[in-house]
Amino acid sequence: MSLYFRESFLNSGSTSIMNEAGQSAGLIIPKGAFGTSVEVYDANEMKMCQAKIHFFLMKWEVSDSCGVLLGVLRPRMSFMNRRFEYDAGGRGCYLIESQAFSKEYIIMNRREELIASFAQTSGWMQSGVYCMWNETRLLGDYELIAVIVGVNEIRKRQNSSS
């Protein structure tokens, strides 16, 4: 399944999530000051997950709608690539990687099998739109959206501190 949503996640109001047909598939709603957290809702306005950043540890925690931890996103050191690791506990640990200067990310499991991807596109609905493709049932679409928001927020914080 492919889902689309704008880049400006935590900087302005809610962000619509659309399916391939352009129909509403949910919302991303920022919570907290200065982009510290987000809630992700499905098309029926049911909260599916929430996520928040820990400033000093530079990690993004994703929880279900009841606050039970689903996984933790952390940046990983890399010379030319942008790398992140999403530890989903018993559901596995996933590598999120992008080549330098690319706006496309791939998500792989420990066996280095492609399970999902997301890319910043232009022209479908407007510029700055992410397209997410998910091939696994271990990580839900809305959980992956929360992870993508986390990748974006961690990158912004890394860029502002350098």
GROMACS .gro file of C-alpha atoms in nm, residues 1-152:
model
  152
    1MET     CA    1   0.000   0.000   0.000
    2SER     CA    2   0.124   0.349  -0.081
    3LEU     CA    3   0.037   0.651   0.130
    4TYR     CA    4   0.121   1.018   0.071
    5PHE     CA    5   0.171   1.307   0.314
    6ARG     CA    6   0.342   1.649   0.323
    7GLU     CA    7   0.686   1.719   0.466
    8SER     CA    8   0.594   2.002   0.705
    9PHE     CA    9   0.490   1.760   0.978
   10LEU     CA   10   0.551   1.943   1.300
   11ASN     CA   11   0.579   2.301   1.184
   12SER     CA   12   0.217   2.378   1.099
   13GLY     CA   13  -0.124   2.233   1.188
   14SER     CA   14  -0.242   1.888   1.095
   15THR     CA   15  -0.117   1.712   0.783
   16SER     CA   16  -0.346   1.494   0.571
   17ILE     CA   17  -0.251   1.140   0.477
   18MET     CA   18  -0.382   1.034   0.134
   19ASN     CA   19  -0.401   0.702  -0.045
   20GLU     CA   20  -0.308   0.646  -0.410
   21ALA     CA   21  -0.655   0.759  -0.524
   22GLY     CA   22  -0.616   1.089  -0.338
   23GLN     CA   23  -0.869   0.992  -0.073
   24SER     CA   24  -0.815   1.075   0.293
   25ALA     CA   25  -0.638   0.794   0.478
   26GLY     CA   26  -0.570   0.978   0.803
   27LEU     CA   27  -0.402   1.272   0.975
   28ILE     CA   28  -0.072   1.363   1.136
   29ILE     CA   29  -0.128   1.604   1.426
   30PRO     CA   30   0.163   1.780   1.598
   31LYS     CA   31   0.159   1.792   1.979
   32GLY     CA   32   0.388   1.972   2.219
   33ALA     CA   33   0.607   2.274   2.165
   34PHE     CA   34   0.876   2.293   1.896
   35GLY     CA   35   0.795   1.964   1.727
   36THR     CA   36   0.844   1.744   2.029
   37SER     CA   37   0.568   1.493   1.954
   38VAL     CA   38   0.307   1.382   1.702
   39GLU     CA   39  -0.009   1.170   1.688
   40VAL     CA   40  -0.111   0.969   1.380
   41TYR     CA   41  -0.479   0.897   1.306
   42ASP     CA   42  -0.644   0.669   1.051
   43ALA     CA   43  -0.922   0.767   0.808
   44ASN     CA   44  -1.184   0.710   1.081
   45GLU     CA   45  -1.002   0.958   1.309
   46MET     CA   46  -0.893   0.678   1.543
   47LYS     CA   47  -0.552   0.740   1.700
   48MET     CA   48  -0.321   0.468   1.576
   49CYS     CA   49   0.009   0.576   1.729
   50GLN     CA   50   0.204   0.860   1.882
   51ALA     CA   51   0.570   0.953   1.888
   52LYS     CA   52   0.802   1.191   2.070
   53ILE     CA   53   1.163   1.298   2.060
   54HIS     CA   54   1.411   1.287   2.347
   55PHE     CA   55   1.632   1.590   2.284
   56PHE     CA   56   1.953   1.492   2.460
   57LEU     CA   57   1.947   1.126   2.358
   58MET     CA   58   1.848   1.208   1.996
   59LYS     CA   59   1.597   0.924   1.981
   60TRP     CA   60   1.236   0.913   1.862
   61GLU     CA   61   1.001   0.682   2.053
   62VAL     CA   62   0.692   0.545   1.877
   63SER     CA   63   0.404   0.414   2.091
   64ASP     CA   64   0.062   0.271   2.019
   65SER     CA   65  -0.256   0.465   2.096
   66CYS     CA   66  -0.244   0.352   2.462
   67GLY     CA   67   0.117   0.463   2.511
   68VAL     CA   68   0.276   0.116   2.489
   69LEU     CA   69   0.619   0.146   2.326
   70LEU     CA   70   0.630   0.005   1.972
   71GLY     CA   71   0.987   0.100   1.885
   72VAL     CA   72   1.274   0.345   1.907
   73LEU     CA   73   1.436   0.528   1.615
   74ARG     CA   74   1.801   0.635   1.647
   75PRO     CA   75   2.048   0.786   1.402
   76ARG     CA   76   2.352   0.573   1.311
   77MET     CA   77   2.692   0.704   1.214
   78SER     CA   78   2.778   0.682   0.847
   79PHE     CA   79   3.027   0.860   0.626
   80MET     CA   80   2.835   0.914   0.301
   81ASN     CA   81   2.489   0.769   0.371
   82ARG     CA   82   2.216   0.882   0.608
   83ARG     CA   83   2.137   0.589   0.836
   84PHE     CA   84   1.887   0.524   1.110
   85GLU     CA   85   1.792   0.218   1.308
   86TYR     CA   86   1.437   0.142   1.419
   87ASP     CA   87   1.429  -0.113   1.701
   88ALA     CA   88   1.078  -0.259   1.718
   89GLY     CA   89   1.161  -0.500   2.003
   90GLY     CA   90   1.043  -0.854   1.934
   91ARG     CA   91   0.926  -0.753   1.586
   92GLY     CA   92   1.282  -0.689   1.473
   93CYS     CA   93   1.538  -0.420   1.415
   94TYR     CA   94   1.528  -0.228   1.087
   95LEU     CA   95   1.785  -0.025   0.899
   96ILE     CA   96   1.666   0.295   0.731
   97GLU     CA   97   1.914   0.425   0.476
   98SER     CA   98   1.950   0.694   0.212
   99GLN     CA   99   2.237   0.771  -0.019
  100ALA     CA  100   2.398   1.113   0.016
  101PHE     CA  101   2.192   1.388  -0.153
  102SER     CA  102   1.902   1.149  -0.219
  103LYS     CA  103   1.547   1.206  -0.101
  104GLU     CA  104   1.466   0.835  -0.115
  105TYR     CA  105   1.499   0.602   0.184
  106ILE     CA  106   1.482   0.226   0.200
  107ILE     CA  107   1.387   0.023   0.506
  108MET     CA  108   1.543  -0.322   0.540
  109ASN     CA  109   1.517  -0.599   0.795
  110ARG     CA  110   1.823  -0.768   0.951
  111ARG     CA  111   1.850  -1.001   0.650
  112GLU     CA  112   1.884  -0.685   0.435
  113GLU     CA  113   1.551  -0.754   0.262
  114LEU     CA  114   1.362  -0.446   0.146
  115ILE     CA  115   1.040  -0.419   0.349
  116ALA     CA  116   0.938  -0.056   0.289
  117SER     CA  117   1.054   0.269   0.133
  118PHE     CA  118   0.969   0.634   0.133
  119ALA     CA  119   1.071   0.919  -0.090
  120GLN     CA  120   1.011   1.289  -0.111
  121THR     CA  121   0.836   1.351  -0.440
  122SER     CA  122   0.709   1.649  -0.630
  123GLY     CA  123   0.420   1.696  -0.867
  124TRP     CA  124   0.167   1.443  -0.740
  125MET     CA  125  -0.023   1.665  -0.497
  126GLN     CA  126   0.240   1.934  -0.440
  127SER     CA  127   0.612   1.960  -0.374
  128GLY     CA  128   0.749   1.824  -0.048
  129VAL     CA  129   0.517   1.522  -0.045
  130TYR     CA  130   0.638   1.189   0.090
  131CYS     CA  131   0.528   0.866  -0.074
  132MET     CA  132   0.552   0.566   0.159
  133TRP     CA  133   0.533   0.208   0.037
  134ASN     CA  134   0.500  -0.071   0.296
  135GLU     CA  135   0.547  -0.439   0.214
  136THR     CA  136   0.553  -0.585   0.567
  137ARG     CA  137   0.280  -0.671   0.813
  138LEU     CA  138   0.518  -0.651   1.109
  139LEU     CA  139   0.518  -0.271   1.097
  140GLY     CA  140   0.187  -0.100   1.035
  141ASP     CA  141   0.144   0.185   0.787
  142TYR     CA  142   0.070   0.441   1.058
  143GLU     CA  143   0.364   0.325   1.269
  144LEU     CA  144   0.591   0.370   0.967
  145ILE     CA  145   0.449   0.718   0.911
  146ALA     CA  146   0.546   0.803   1.271
  147VAL     CA  147   0.895   0.663   1.201
  148ILE     CA  148   0.927   0.878   0.886
  149VAL     CA  149   0.826   1.186   1.084
  150GLY     CA  150   1.100   1.091   1.331
  151VAL     CA  151   1.362   1.057   1.057
  152ASN     CA  152   1.265   1.402   0.933
   0.00000   0.00000   0.00000
